[in-house]
Amino acid sequence: QVQLVESGGGLVQPGGSLRLSCAASGRTFSIDYMGWFRQAPGKEREFVAAVNWIGRSTYYNINSVKGRFTISRDNAKNTLYLQMNSLKPEDTAVYYCAAKTTGSAAVVLTTAYDYWGQGTQVTVSS
């Protein structure tokens, strides 16, 4: 089992920045990839970014966050981060971190992940 706890969400004005954190515990040695997803009211959960837990490979939803968001991880702290800059009202959503431990499914798919955090609300509004 892997436990994930997100933090860092909140209310921010358009153009502002936030950094989300996701602390992982439990069988963290089994993690292959970790990712961030988001879900706005009335919409499906959407891929944001992912990172290989051991290597350096990163993946982004180019259409919505590329160039504004940066995913990173600190293996010593078992923590995943999402630095969000130039935030827009359309970035408003509940943000979830997720851990992928098995399988070859593409990291952009929600079904590829085995464990999920409880989510943290990000609201971008003036």
PDB file of C-alpha atoms in Angstrom, residues 54-123:
ATOM      1  CA  ILE A  54      13.599   7.042 -10.368  1.00  0.00           C
ATOM      2  CA  GLY A  55      14.570   8.604 -13.666  1.00  0.00           C
ATOM      3  CA  ARG A  56      14.192  12.064 -15.097  1.00  0.00           C
ATOM      4  CA  SER A  57      11.356  11.663 -17.560  1.00  0.00           C
ATOM      5  CA  THR A  58       8.533  14.153 -17.264  1.00  0.00           C
ATOM      6  CA  TYR A  59       5.236  14.378 -19.085  1.00  0.00           C
ATOM      7  CA  TYR A  60       2.813  17.269 -19.384  1.00  0.00           C
ATOM      8  CA  ASN A  61      -0.617  18.014 -20.720  1.00  0.00           C
ATOM      9  CA  ILE A  62       0.735  20.269 -23.423  1.00  0.00           C
ATOM     10  CA  ASN A  63      -2.615  21.717 -24.314  1.00  0.00           C
ATOM     11  CA  SER A  64      -3.388  23.115 -20.882  1.00  0.00           C
ATOM     12  CA  VAL A  65      -0.305  23.466 -18.663  1.00  0.00           C
ATOM     13  CA  LYS A  66       2.899  23.159 -20.641  1.00  0.00           C
ATOM     14  CA  GLY A  67       5.189  26.087 -19.976  1.00  0.00           C
ATOM     15  CA  ARG A  68       3.305  27.159 -16.852  1.00  0.00           C
ATOM     16  CA  PHE A  69       3.448  24.099 -14.572  1.00  0.00           C
ATOM     17  CA  THR A  70       6.515  22.152 -13.489  1.00  0.00           C
ATOM     18  CA  ILE A  71       6.457  18.723 -11.877  1.00  0.00           C
ATOM     19  CA  SER A  72       9.325  17.597  -9.674  1.00  0.00           C
ATOM     20  CA  ARG A  73      10.051  15.126  -6.923  1.00  0.00           C
ATOM     21  CA  ASP A  74      12.339  14.768  -3.929  1.00  0.00           C
ATOM     22  CA  ASN A  75      13.005  11.081  -3.467  1.00  0.00           C
ATOM     23  CA  ALA A  76      14.748  11.609  -0.131  1.00  0.00           C
ATOM     24  CA  LYS A  77      11.538  13.149   1.215  1.00  0.00           C
ATOM     25  CA  ASN A  78       9.200  10.908  -0.804  1.00  0.00           C
ATOM     26  CA  THR A  79       7.461  14.067  -1.952  1.00  0.00           C
ATOM     27  CA  LEU A  80       6.029  15.096  -5.297  1.00  0.00           C
ATOM     28  CA  TYR A  81       5.582  18.760  -6.233  1.00  0.00           C
ATOM     29  CA  LEU A  82       3.660  20.760  -8.792  1.00  0.00           C
ATOM     30  CA  GLN A  83       4.792  24.349  -9.260  1.00  0.00           C
ATOM     31  CA  MET A  84       1.996  26.282 -10.915  1.00  0.00           C
ATOM     32  CA  ASN A  85       2.720  29.714 -12.399  1.00  0.00           C
ATOM     33  CA  SER A  86       0.654  32.157 -14.451  1.00  0.00           C
ATOM     34  CA  LEU A  87      -2.507  30.604 -13.090  1.00  0.00           C
ATOM     35  CA  LYS A  88      -5.760  31.119 -14.975  1.00  0.00           C
ATOM     36  CA  PRO A  89      -9.380  30.832 -13.826  1.00  0.00           C
ATOM     37  CA  GLU A  90      -9.682  27.680 -15.938  1.00  0.00           C
ATOM     38  CA  ASP A  91      -7.053  26.041 -13.733  1.00  0.00           C
ATOM     39  CA  THR A  92      -9.619  25.989 -10.924  1.00  0.00           C
ATOM     40  CA  ALA A  93     -10.137  22.370  -9.893  1.00  0.00           C
ATOM     41  CA  VAL A  94      -9.448  19.769  -7.253  1.00  0.00           C
ATOM     42  CA  TYR A  95      -5.917  18.546  -7.818  1.00  0.00           C
ATOM     43  CA  TYR A  96      -5.030  14.936  -7.081  1.00  0.00           C
ATOM     44  CA  CYS A  97      -1.707  13.192  -6.926  1.00  0.00           C
ATOM     45  CA  ALA A  98      -1.459   9.557  -7.908  1.00  0.00           C
ATOM     46  CA  ALA A  99       1.082   6.756  -7.810  1.00  0.00           C
ATOM     47  CA  LYS A 100       1.601   4.116 -10.463  1.00  0.00           C
ATOM     48  CA  THR A 101       3.248   0.939  -9.289  1.00  0.00           C
ATOM     49  CA  THR A 102       2.434  -1.684 -11.898  1.00  0.00           C
ATOM     50  CA  GLY A 103       1.524  -2.197 -15.521  1.00  0.00           C
ATOM     51  CA  SER A 104       2.398  -0.558 -18.806  1.00  0.00           C
ATOM     52  CA  ALA A 105      -0.577   1.720 -19.231  1.00  0.00           C
ATOM     53  CA  ALA A 106       0.182   5.215 -20.410  1.00  0.00           C
ATOM     54  CA  VAL A 107       0.822   7.709 -17.608  1.00  0.00           C
ATOM     55  CA  VAL A 108      -1.807  10.092 -18.985  1.00  0.00           C
ATOM     56  CA  LEU A 109      -4.586   7.652 -18.112  1.00  0.00           C
ATOM     57  CA  THR A 110      -6.302   7.664 -14.712  1.00  0.00           C
ATOM     58  CA  THR A 111      -6.590   3.897 -14.980  1.00  0.00           C
ATOM     59  CA  ALA A 112      -2.796   3.562 -14.995  1.00  0.00           C
ATOM     60  CA  TYR A 113      -2.562   4.616 -11.338  1.00  0.00           C
ATOM     61  CA  ASP A 114      -3.011   2.396  -8.332  1.00  0.00           C
ATOM     62  CA  TYR A 115      -3.149   4.927  -5.497  1.00  0.00           C
ATOM     63  CA  TRP A 116      -4.697   8.369  -5.150  1.00  0.00           C
ATOM     64  CA  GLY A 117      -4.610  11.184  -2.650  1.00  0.00           C
ATOM     65  CA  GLN A 118      -7.686  12.881  -1.272  1.00  0.00           C
ATOM     66  CA  GLY A 119      -7.259  15.991  -3.403  1.00  0.00           C
ATOM     67  CA  THR A 120      -6.580  19.657  -2.709  1.00  0.00           C
ATOM     68  CA  GLN A 121      -8.708  22.539  -3.984  1.00  0.00           C
ATOM     69  CA  VAL A 122      -7.141  25.209  -6.182  1.00  0.00           C
ATOM     70  CA  THR A 123      -9.278  28.248  -6.934  1.00  0.00           C
TER      71      THR A 123
END
